[in-house]
Short mmCIF file of C-alpha atoms and ligand atoms in Angstrom, two decimals:
data_model
loop_
_atom_site.label_atom_id
_atom_site.label_comp_id
_atom_site.label_asym_id
_atom_site.label_seq_id
_atom_site.Cartn_x
_atom_site.Cartn_y
_atom_site.Cartn_z
CA MET A 22 82.00 -43.68 -97.38
CA THR A 23 79.86 -40.94 -95.03
CA THR A 24 81.39 -38.51 -93.45
CA GLY A 25 80.05 -35.42 -91.29
CA GLN A 26 78.54 -35.98 -88.22
CA LEU A 27 76.31 -39.01 -86.79
CA HIS A 28 72.57 -38.42 -85.71
CA LEU A 29 71.57 -39.95 -81.99
CA ASN A 30 67.96 -41.11 -80.46
CA ALA A 31 68.09 -42.50 -77.15
CA PHE A 32 65.47 -45.13 -77.14
CA LEU A 33 63.58 -45.36 -74.13
CA MET A 34 62.39 -48.47 -72.23
CA ASN A 35 61.49 -48.32 -68.38
CA THR A 36 64.29 -49.79 -66.57
CA GLY A 37 66.04 -50.41 -69.67
CA HIS A 38 66.29 -52.71 -72.69
CA HIS A 39 67.70 -55.81 -71.04
CA GLU A 40 64.40 -58.41 -70.02
CA ALA A 41 65.84 -58.50 -66.39
CA SER A 42 67.07 -54.75 -66.07
CA TRP A 43 64.07 -54.70 -63.48
CA ARG A 44 65.93 -57.26 -61.38
CA LEU A 45 69.00 -55.26 -60.93
CA PRO A 46 69.39 -54.03 -57.32
CA GLU A 47 69.44 -50.45 -58.71
CA SER A 48 66.82 -50.37 -61.07
CA ASP A 49 62.98 -48.75 -59.58
CA PRO A 50 59.87 -51.47 -60.49
CA PHE A 51 57.76 -48.83 -60.83
CA ALA A 52 59.85 -46.75 -63.28
CA HIS A 53 57.47 -47.19 -66.07
CA VAL A 54 54.86 -44.96 -64.55
CA SER A 55 57.59 -42.37 -62.77
CA LEU A 56 57.78 -39.07 -64.76
CA ASP A 57 60.67 -38.17 -62.72
CA HIS A 58 62.12 -41.41 -64.19
CA PHE A 59 61.12 -39.87 -67.85
CA VAL A 60 62.45 -36.50 -66.55
CA ARG A 61 66.01 -37.56 -65.41
CA LEU A 62 66.66 -40.04 -68.63
CA ALA A 63 65.52 -37.10 -71.14
CA ARG A 64 67.84 -34.42 -69.24
CA ILE A 65 70.46 -37.26 -69.52
CA ALA A 66 69.92 -37.16 -73.23
CA GLU A 67 69.93 -33.80 -73.78
CA ARG A 68 72.92 -33.16 -71.92
CA GLY A 69 74.76 -35.89 -74.32
CA THR A 70 73.25 -33.71 -77.83
CA PHE A 71 71.11 -36.69 -78.65
CA ASP A 72 68.90 -35.38 -81.51
CA SER A 73 65.79 -36.95 -80.53
CA LEU A 74 64.35 -39.33 -77.65
CA PHE A 75 61.70 -42.35 -78.85
CA LEU A 76 59.05 -44.42 -76.54
CA ALA A 77 58.13 -47.63 -78.14
CA ASP A 78 54.33 -48.43 -77.53
CA GLY A 79 51.12 -50.58 -78.60
CA PRO A 80 47.58 -50.83 -77.55
CA GLN A 81 47.94 -53.70 -75.89
CA LEU A 82 49.27 -55.16 -72.83
CA TRP A 83 52.48 -56.78 -73.78
CA SER A 84 53.48 -59.17 -71.64
CA SER A 85 52.74 -61.19 -68.73
CA LEU A 86 53.26 -59.35 -65.04
CA ALA A 87 55.32 -61.88 -63.48
CA GLN A 88 58.10 -61.33 -66.64
CA ARG A 89 58.61 -57.69 -66.25
CA PRO A 90 57.32 -53.99 -65.76
CA ALA A 91 54.12 -54.36 -68.25
CA GLY A 92 52.32 -51.52 -69.50
CA ALA A 93 53.39 -47.97 -69.71
CA LEU A 94 52.28 -44.36 -70.00
CA GLU A 95 50.68 -43.13 -73.47
CA PRO A 96 53.78 -41.62 -75.16
CA LEU A 97 52.28 -38.78 -76.68
CA THR A 98 50.99 -37.63 -73.27
CA LEU A 99 54.34 -38.02 -71.68
CA LEU A 100 56.33 -36.53 -74.69
CA THR A 101 54.40 -33.57 -73.87
CA ALA A 102 55.20 -33.64 -70.28
CA LEU A 103 58.92 -34.02 -71.75
CA ALA A 104 58.39 -31.23 -73.77
CA THR A 105 58.00 -28.55 -70.99
CA ALA A 106 61.08 -30.49 -69.28
CA THR A 107 63.94 -30.19 -71.95
CA GLU A 108 64.53 -27.76 -74.11
CA HIS A 109 66.16 -29.13 -77.77
CA ILE A 110 65.87 -33.03 -77.89
CA GLY A 111 62.91 -34.05 -80.24
CA LEU A 112 60.54 -35.69 -79.18
CA ILE A 113 59.44 -39.42 -81.08
CA ALA A 114 56.60 -41.25 -80.19
CA THR A 115 54.84 -44.57 -81.35
CA ALA A 116 51.40 -44.84 -83.00
CA SER A 117 49.67 -47.28 -84.98
CA THR A 118 47.99 -46.66 -88.26
CA SER A 119 45.72 -49.74 -87.66
CA TYR A 120 44.45 -48.82 -84.18
CA ASN A 121 43.81 -44.80 -84.58
CA SER A 122 41.68 -42.39 -86.87
CA PRO A 123 43.50 -40.03 -88.70
CA TYR A 124 41.96 -36.67 -87.75
CA ASN A 125 42.15 -37.69 -83.88
CA LEU A 126 46.01 -38.64 -84.69
CA ALA A 127 46.80 -35.47 -86.59
CA ARG A 128 45.25 -32.68 -83.95
CA LYS A 129 47.64 -35.04 -81.40
CA PHE A 130 50.84 -34.72 -83.15
CA ALA A 131 50.31 -31.09 -84.38
CA SER A 132 49.22 -30.28 -80.87
CA LEU A 133 52.95 -31.90 -79.85
CA ASP A 134 54.52 -29.87 -82.27
CA ILE A 135 53.00 -26.41 -81.17
CA ILE A 136 53.43 -27.03 -77.76
CA SER A 137 57.41 -28.02 -78.10
CA GLY A 138 58.29 -26.07 -80.53
CA GLY A 139 59.09 -28.13 -83.16
CA ARG A 140 60.44 -31.20 -81.70
CA ALA A 141 57.70 -33.89 -82.46
CA GLY A 142 58.13 -36.76 -84.17
CA TRP A 143 55.85 -39.90 -84.91
CA ASN A 144 57.32 -43.40 -85.79
CA ILE A 145 54.72 -45.09 -87.58
CA VAL A 146 54.29 -48.83 -86.96
CA THR A 147 51.47 -51.13 -88.15
CA THR A 148 50.94 -53.09 -84.69
CA ALA A 149 51.70 -56.96 -85.03
CA GLY A 150 49.52 -59.02 -83.33
CA LYS A 151 45.78 -60.11 -82.60
CA GLU A 152 45.88 -59.06 -78.73
CA ALA A 153 46.11 -55.79 -80.20
CA ALA A 154 43.26 -56.37 -83.18
CA ARG A 155 41.18 -57.81 -80.10
CA ASN A 156 41.02 -54.39 -78.40
CA PHE A 157 39.66 -53.04 -81.46
CA GLY A 158 36.47 -55.53 -82.59
CA LEU A 159 38.82 -57.33 -84.73
CA GLU A 160 38.53 -61.47 -84.27
CA HIS A 161 42.07 -61.77 -86.11
CA GLU A 162 45.08 -59.47 -86.91
CA PRO A 163 44.42 -57.52 -90.23
CA ALA A 164 46.57 -59.09 -93.24
CA HIS A 165 50.41 -57.57 -93.48
CA ALA A 166 49.48 -56.28 -96.51
CA ASP A 167 46.27 -54.64 -95.64
CA ARG A 168 47.64 -52.81 -92.61
CA TYR A 169 50.62 -51.80 -94.86
CA ALA A 170 47.97 -50.44 -97.62
CA ARG A 171 46.08 -48.95 -94.49
CA ALA A 172 49.13 -46.88 -93.39
CA GLY A 173 49.66 -45.68 -97.13
CA GLU A 174 46.05 -43.99 -97.17
CA PHE A 175 46.66 -42.92 -93.25
CA LEU A 176 49.51 -40.92 -93.76
CA ASP A 177 48.07 -39.39 -97.09
CA VAL A 178 45.07 -37.95 -95.01
CA ALA A 179 47.13 -36.98 -92.16
CA LEU A 180 49.45 -35.36 -94.62
CA LYS A 181 46.40 -33.00 -95.66
CA LEU A 182 45.09 -32.38 -92.56
CA TRP A 183 48.50 -31.02 -91.45
CA ASP A 184 48.39 -29.30 -94.46
CA SER A 185 44.91 -28.12 -94.64
CA TRP A 186 46.04 -24.87 -93.12
CA GLU A 187 48.30 -22.27 -94.99
CA ASP A 188 51.11 -21.25 -92.96
CA ASP A 189 49.59 -17.67 -92.78
CA ALA A 190 46.13 -18.32 -92.50
CA ILE A 191 46.01 -16.42 -88.99
CA THR A 192 46.79 -12.69 -89.41
CA GLY A 193 44.98 -11.16 -86.27
CA ASP A 194 44.08 -8.06 -87.80
CA LYS A 195 41.83 -6.64 -84.77
CA ALA A 196 41.96 -2.85 -86.41
CA ALA A 197 39.50 -4.84 -89.50
CA GLY A 198 38.10 -7.03 -87.09
CA VAL A 199 39.27 -10.48 -88.98
CA TRP A 200 41.10 -12.90 -87.21
CA GLY A 201 42.04 -15.06 -90.26
CA ASP A 202 41.96 -15.66 -93.79
CA ASP A 203 39.18 -18.21 -94.85
CA THR A 204 40.89 -18.75 -98.27
CA LYS A 205 44.03 -20.19 -96.67
CA ILE A 206 41.74 -23.22 -95.18
CA HIS A 207 41.92 -26.54 -97.42
CA PRO A 208 39.58 -29.16 -96.34
CA PRO A 209 41.04 -32.71 -97.64
CA ARG A 210 37.33 -33.77 -97.96
CA HIS A 211 39.51 -37.47 -98.88
CA GLN A 212 36.83 -40.61 -99.24
CA GLY A 213 38.87 -43.34 -99.87
CA THR A 214 39.19 -47.12 -99.14
CA TYR A 215 39.86 -46.96 -95.35
CA PHE A 216 39.04 -43.34 -94.37
CA SER A 217 36.23 -40.97 -95.01
CA VAL A 218 37.47 -37.16 -94.08
CA GLU A 219 36.06 -34.21 -94.76
CA GLY A 220 38.72 -31.53 -92.60
CA ALA A 221 39.93 -28.73 -92.27
CA LEU A 222 42.07 -29.72 -88.95
CA ASN A 223 40.88 -27.84 -85.83
CA VAL A 224 44.72 -27.14 -85.17
CA PRO A 225 47.13 -24.92 -87.07
CA ARG A 226 50.02 -25.50 -89.30
CA THR A 227 52.69 -26.33 -87.06
CA PRO A 228 56.60 -24.93 -86.88
CA GLN A 229 57.66 -28.07 -88.38
CA GLY A 230 54.54 -28.60 -90.97
CA TYR A 231 54.40 -31.75 -89.02
CA PRO A 232 56.02 -33.86 -87.32
CA LEU A 233 59.41 -35.65 -88.20
CA LEU A 234 57.87 -39.32 -89.96
CA VAL A 235 59.90 -42.06 -88.52
CA GLN A 236 59.28 -45.91 -89.56
CA ALA A 237 60.35 -48.85 -88.11
CA GLY A 238 59.30 -52.02 -90.26
CA SER A 239 61.91 -53.75 -92.36
CA SER A 240 59.71 -56.12 -94.87
CA GLU A 241 59.12 -55.34 -98.37
CA ASP A 242 56.11 -53.68 -97.56
CA GLY A 243 57.84 -52.09 -94.58
CA LYS A 244 60.40 -51.04 -96.67
CA ALA A 245 58.47 -49.72 -99.96
CA PHE A 246 56.77 -47.79 -97.29
CA ALA A 247 59.62 -46.28 -95.82
CA SER A 248 61.26 -44.74 -99.24
CA ARG A 249 57.47 -43.06 -99.88
CA TYR A 250 57.28 -41.35 -96.31
CA ALA A 251 59.93 -42.12 -94.10
CA GLU A 252 62.59 -39.24 -92.85
CA ALA A 253 64.19 -41.60 -90.53
CA VAL A 254 63.75 -45.20 -90.08
CA PHE A 255 65.00 -47.21 -87.06
CA THR A 256 65.68 -50.82 -87.59
CA ALA A 257 67.71 -54.02 -86.34
CA GLN A 258 70.37 -55.27 -87.93
CA GLN A 259 72.79 -57.74 -86.59
CA THR A 260 75.67 -57.70 -88.90
CA ILE A 261 77.81 -55.03 -90.48
CA GLU A 262 77.06 -56.42 -94.10
CA ASP A 263 73.62 -57.10 -93.14
CA ALA A 264 73.43 -53.18 -91.71
CA ARG A 265 75.15 -52.02 -95.04
CA ASP A 266 72.75 -54.22 -97.64
CA PHE A 267 69.47 -52.36 -95.86
CA TYR A 268 70.92 -49.14 -95.92
CA ALA A 269 71.57 -49.02 -99.44
CA ASP A 270 68.93 -50.89 -100.35
CA LEU A 271 66.52 -48.16 -98.52
CA LYS A 272 68.90 -45.11 -99.89
CA SER A 273 68.28 -46.46 -103.70
CA ARG A 274 64.28 -47.15 -103.02
CA THR A 275 64.30 -43.62 -101.58
CA ALA A 276 66.00 -42.37 -104.74
CA ALA A 277 63.49 -44.64 -107.02
CA ALA A 278 60.46 -43.00 -105.47
CA GLY A 279 61.50 -39.57 -106.45
CA ARG A 280 63.38 -38.24 -103.26
CA ASP A 281 66.28 -36.63 -102.30
CA PRO A 282 67.86 -40.34 -100.55
CA ASP A 283 69.72 -37.99 -97.96
CA HIS A 284 66.43 -37.39 -96.69
CA ILE A 285 65.40 -40.73 -95.44
CA LYS A 286 67.98 -41.17 -91.91
CA VAL A 287 69.06 -44.89 -91.11
CA LEU A 288 69.25 -45.63 -87.56
CA PRO A 289 70.05 -49.05 -86.45
CA GLY A 290 69.53 -50.09 -82.93
CA ILE A 291 72.87 -50.54 -80.97
CA VAL A 292 72.88 -52.31 -77.02
CA PRO A 293 75.55 -50.72 -75.57
CA VAL A 294 76.55 -52.82 -72.62
CA ILE A 295 80.07 -50.38 -70.96
CA GLY A 296 82.30 -51.07 -68.89
CA ALA A 297 86.25 -49.69 -67.76
CA THR A 298 87.29 -52.41 -69.24
CA GLU A 299 86.41 -55.45 -71.56
CA ALA A 300 86.40 -57.73 -69.06
CA GLU A 301 83.89 -55.47 -66.81
CA ALA A 302 81.77 -55.09 -69.67
CA LEU A 303 81.29 -58.74 -70.68
CA ALA A 304 80.71 -59.26 -66.50
CA LYS A 305 78.02 -56.60 -66.85
CA GLU A 306 76.60 -58.57 -69.73
CA ARG A 307 76.40 -61.97 -68.31
CA GLU A 308 75.12 -60.63 -64.57
CA LEU A 309 71.82 -59.31 -66.56
CA GLU A 310 72.10 -62.55 -68.75
CA ASP A 311 72.14 -64.77 -64.96
CA HIS A 312 68.65 -62.86 -64.14
CA ILE A 313 66.74 -63.70 -67.58
CA VAL A 314 64.15 -66.45 -66.09
CA HIS A 315 63.88 -68.92 -69.31
CA HIS A 316 60.68 -69.64 -69.72
CA HIS A 317 59.24 -65.95 -69.72
CA GLY A 318 61.98 -66.19 -72.72
CA VAL A 319 60.80 -69.43 -74.48
CA ALA A 320 57.10 -67.86 -74.36
CA ASN A 321 58.10 -64.91 -76.13
CA LEU A 322 60.50 -66.69 -78.65
CA GLU A 323 57.14 -68.92 -79.33
CA ARG A 324 54.67 -65.97 -79.83
CA LEU A 325 57.64 -64.48 -82.08
CA LEU A 326 58.43 -67.74 -84.22
CA GLN A 327 54.50 -67.92 -84.09
CA LEU A 328 54.53 -72.09 -82.61
CA PRO A 329 52.21 -73.41 -80.53
CA LEU A 330 53.53 -72.51 -76.98
CA GLY A 331 55.33 -75.36 -75.46
CA THR A 332 57.18 -76.28 -78.91
CA LEU A 333 60.49 -75.69 -77.89
CA GLU A 334 63.36 -76.71 -76.09
CA LEU A 335 65.66 -75.12 -74.34
CA ASP A 336 68.81 -77.18 -75.07
CA ARG A 337 67.60 -77.88 -78.37
CA PRO A 338 68.19 -75.72 -81.85
CA LEU A 339 65.10 -73.70 -83.24
CA PRO A 340 62.48 -76.81 -85.14
CA SER A 341 63.81 -76.98 -89.00
CA ASP A 342 60.80 -76.57 -90.83
CA LEU A 343 59.89 -73.06 -89.56
CA PRO A 344 57.74 -71.62 -92.25
CA PRO A 345 59.53 -69.15 -94.78
CA GLU A 346 58.95 -64.65 -93.69
CA SER A 347 56.24 -65.06 -96.87
CA ALA A 348 53.91 -66.94 -94.29
CA VAL A 349 54.14 -64.72 -91.11
CA GLU A 350 51.73 -62.09 -91.05
CA GLY A 351 53.13 -60.74 -87.88
CA ALA A 352 56.42 -58.93 -87.83
CA LYS A 353 58.17 -60.19 -90.79
CA SER A 354 61.69 -58.56 -90.75
CA ARG A 355 62.17 -59.38 -86.92
CA TYR A 356 60.92 -63.27 -87.65
CA THR A 357 63.75 -63.46 -90.24
CA LEU A 358 66.69 -61.80 -88.30
CA VAL A 359 65.81 -64.24 -85.11
CA VAL A 360 65.84 -67.34 -87.40
CA GLU A 361 68.73 -66.13 -89.63
CA LEU A 362 70.33 -65.42 -86.22
CA ALA A 363 69.54 -68.89 -84.48
CA ARG A 364 71.05 -70.64 -87.71
CA ARG A 365 74.13 -68.83 -88.76
CA ASP A 366 75.48 -68.55 -85.05
CA ARG A 367 74.23 -72.31 -84.38
CA LEU A 368 72.00 -71.63 -81.17
CA THR A 369 70.50 -73.23 -79.01
CA VAL A 370 67.21 -72.08 -77.92
CA ARG A 371 68.84 -71.03 -74.15
CA GLN A 372 71.76 -69.66 -76.30
CA LEU A 373 69.29 -67.88 -78.61
CA ILE A 374 66.79 -66.43 -75.20
CA GLY A 375 70.69 -64.99 -73.99
CA ARG A 376 71.10 -63.28 -77.18
CA LEU A 377 68.02 -61.63 -77.77
CA GLY A 378 67.53 -61.00 -73.59
CA GLY A 379 69.05 -57.64 -74.43
CA GLY A 380 67.84 -55.99 -77.36
CA ARG A 381 65.23 -58.15 -78.96
CA GLY A 382 67.09 -59.02 -81.70
CA HIS A 383 69.35 -55.24 -82.13
CA LEU A 384 73.07 -56.06 -81.95
CA THR A 385 73.79 -56.02 -78.21
CA PHE A 386 77.87 -54.83 -78.39
CA ALA A 387 79.41 -55.09 -74.79
CA GLY A 388 83.43 -53.36 -74.70
CA THR A 389 84.75 -50.56 -73.46
CA PRO A 390 83.54 -46.62 -74.39
CA GLU A 391 86.64 -46.48 -77.04
CA GLN A 392 85.23 -49.91 -78.65
CA VAL A 393 81.54 -48.92 -78.59
CA ALA A 394 82.92 -45.42 -80.10
CA ASP A 395 85.02 -47.48 -82.90
CA ALA A 396 81.86 -49.95 -83.27
CA ILE A 397 80.04 -46.66 -83.99
CA GLU A 398 82.93 -44.96 -85.88
CA THR A 399 83.14 -47.94 -88.25
CA TRP A 400 79.30 -48.57 -88.82
CA PHE A 401 79.01 -44.69 -90.02
CA THR A 402 81.65 -44.23 -91.99
CA GLN A 403 81.34 -47.55 -93.91
CA GLY A 404 77.68 -46.58 -95.32
CA ALA A 405 75.87 -48.72 -92.70
CA ALA A 406 74.51 -45.82 -90.66
CA ASP A 407 73.58 -42.27 -90.75
CA GLY A 408 73.28 -42.60 -87.15
CA PHE A 409 72.10 -44.74 -83.93
CA ASN A 410 69.34 -46.04 -81.98
CA ILE A 411 70.91 -45.88 -78.95
CA MET A 412 69.04 -48.73 -76.04
CA PRO A 413 70.76 -49.00 -72.89
CA PRO A 414 70.49 -52.68 -71.33
CA VAL A 415 70.01 -50.90 -67.88
CA LEU A 416 68.52 -47.09 -67.26
CA PRO A 417 68.94 -44.82 -66.22
CA SER A 418 72.78 -46.05 -65.77
CA GLY A 419 73.28 -47.29 -69.43
CA LEU A 420 72.52 -43.69 -70.51
CA GLU A 421 74.49 -42.00 -68.31
CA ALA A 422 77.92 -44.41 -68.73
CA PHE A 423 76.79 -43.43 -72.66
CA VAL A 424 76.59 -39.94 -72.24
CA ASP A 425 79.45 -39.54 -70.10
CA HIS A 426 82.54 -41.76 -71.46
CA VAL A 427 81.06 -42.42 -75.28
CA VAL A 428 79.74 -39.19 -76.31
CA PRO A 429 82.74 -36.81 -75.24
CA ILE A 430 85.11 -39.45 -77.90
CA LEU A 431 82.68 -39.24 -80.46
CA ARG A 432 82.75 -35.67 -80.07
CA THR A 433 86.60 -35.76 -80.11
CA ARG A 434 86.45 -37.44 -82.99
CA GLY A 435 84.03 -34.77 -84.56
CA LEU A 436 81.22 -37.25 -85.16
CA LEU A 437 78.97 -35.46 -82.46
CA ARG A 438 77.89 -32.05 -82.31
CA THR A 439 79.55 -30.59 -78.72
CA GLU A 440 76.57 -28.43 -77.69
CA TYR A 441 72.88 -27.79 -79.22
CA GLY A 442 73.71 -23.56 -80.43
CA PRO A 443 70.22 -21.79 -81.41
CA ARG A 444 66.61 -24.02 -80.81
CA GLN A 445 66.19 -26.20 -84.14
CA THR A 446 63.43 -28.09 -85.17
CA LEU A 447 63.38 -31.90 -84.95
CA ARG A 448 63.81 -31.69 -88.46
CA GLN A 449 66.35 -29.35 -88.59
CA ARG A 450 68.86 -31.74 -86.13
CA TYR A 451 68.20 -34.31 -88.39
CA GLY A 452 69.53 -31.44 -91.59
CA LEU A 453 66.02 -31.85 -93.46
CA PRO A 454 63.79 -28.97 -94.90
CA ARG A 455 61.13 -27.97 -94.14
CA PRO A 456 58.27 -29.60 -96.36
CA ALA A 457 56.01 -27.70 -98.32
CA ASN A 458 52.79 -26.83 -97.54
CA GLN A 459 51.03 -29.30 -100.96
CA TYR A 460 47.87 -26.93 -100.71
CA ALA A 461 49.64 -22.94 -100.89
CA GLN A 462 50.85 -21.66 -104.08
CA PRO A 463 55.09 -21.13 -104.48
CA VAL A 464 55.93 -17.85 -103.37
CA HIS A 465 58.68 -16.78 -106.41
CA ALA A 466 61.10 -14.19 -105.54
C1 FMN B 518 63.86 -50.15 -83.65
C2 FMN B 518 62.60 -50.40 -83.53
C3 FMN B 518 61.28 -49.76 -82.54
C4 FMN B 518 60.25 -50.76 -82.85
N1 FMN B 518 58.84 -49.98 -82.13
C5 FMN B 518 57.61 -50.35 -82.15
C6 FMN B 518 56.42 -49.73 -81.46
O1 FMN B 518 56.70 -49.41 -81.06
N2 FMN B 518 55.43 -50.51 -81.40
C7 FMN B 518 55.05 -51.60 -82.83
O2 FMN B 518 54.03 -51.85 -82.94
N3 FMN B 518 56.19 -51.90 -83.25
C8 FMN B 518 57.36 -51.13 -83.72
N4 FMN B 518 58.51 -51.95 -83.96
C9 FMN B 518 58.34 -52.95 -85.11
C10 FMN B 518 57.91 -52.65 -86.64
O3 FMN B 518 56.87 -51.19 -86.18
C11 FMN B 518 57.52 -53.42 -87.33
O4 FMN B 518 56.27 -54.49 -87.03
C12 FMN B 518 58.22 -54.55 -87.37
O5 FMN B 518 60.09 -54.33 -87.07
C13 FMN B 518 58.45 -55.68 -88.80
O6 FMN B 518 57.83 -55.13 -89.65
P1 FMN B 518 57.84 -55.97 -91.08
O7 FMN B 518 56.31 -56.50 -90.79
O8 FMN B 518 57.65 -54.89 -91.96
O9 FMN B 518 59.00 -56.06 -90.98
C14 FMN B 518 59.43 -51.43 -83.92
C15 FMN B 518 60.83 -51.60 -84.60
C16 FMN B 518 61.85 -51.38 -84.09
C17 FMN B 518 63.08 -51.87 -85.23
#
């Protein structure tokens, strides 16, 4: 039984998470490259006293232009602009450990943390798929285990770089003519399997020390990585039972890694389809489903399941001879989730596409504001979540509906703050301590 207040993260995606959202009359087909659109979303989320907002990303063109809005603004750049348009909300950018170098990326996140006054977060991903690999001189996607091994070393180097300045390295002593203390600089001098980095970083230590570390893979390697490094975890879970198992597993792995299990916040995704009545919510869900163009959905599914194009038939179930998760080199846990969902609910390919259309495997929940609040409260109090990744099917209207109708109920029930209060860092919002610098001597009272 979990008590206290829950954490809310707004997962923003152009016109919304439903793949057909861009086709609704209200939607702007150019929203994905509109700063005004994202400023508006950020301010709505801030009105709802969310802990943070989040942008997904990958260094590749994700889908065909025929299908839905494709391409996106680079998250760290966009979040820097949002930092100046907001005051309290945390700003979490996705960046890949497979297709970046630690020095450049550590510098960019340190810059965002300073510019935003300590509100930066990093969604650490290893990036599945050969499309991205081919943008970086590789013929094939690196093996899953290699991607996570590189991610581990990437984090170790980034953490050393962020700690390479002690907090009090800059003294600014004009009278003595000494700007800073070189003994407080600690170059990592890292020589490893994937990286060789002398250091130190060319940005001082930041308000948070380093960005909030978020992770979003749920495979064995993903969970092992999260238990070592992550302070928040995004996850797709279809049932409260699966979510509780995942939650308990991750907390116990974190304890086994020598960390406080309360210092890793588990945030399952939910796609809330909100209506004044249940019938209205279901009608909204149906309207979105009716706008799905099925051949795009089939191609997406074939890509996820790593089947040759043209394998699947709309009105038949998935093939019974799909390979096990261990044979998949892409996004392992999402593969298993989709296959299990189709088998458990005996779905045809057409029905499966309808179920995935809203949130690509995240839980879709259609109902009244009370019903949505009840579902959130149940998962929160029954040990399935420390909070939620809110994924509105349509933006901005779905976020507005959540903030105007669900947030007040959560506040009345004492589950969510009613105001931000004084400025805090993102890590403080999540109830997490500021990390100590690995190079600094502890100060004894
Ligand atoms: C809420 C959520 C957001 C994600 N965002 C991204 C993203 O922006 N970019 C990306 O490459 N992968 C993203 N992922 C995918 C994960 O990083 C990971 O590749 C996937 O869950 C499979 O991981 P696994 O192979 O460890 O199971 C996201 C996953 C979740 C649950």
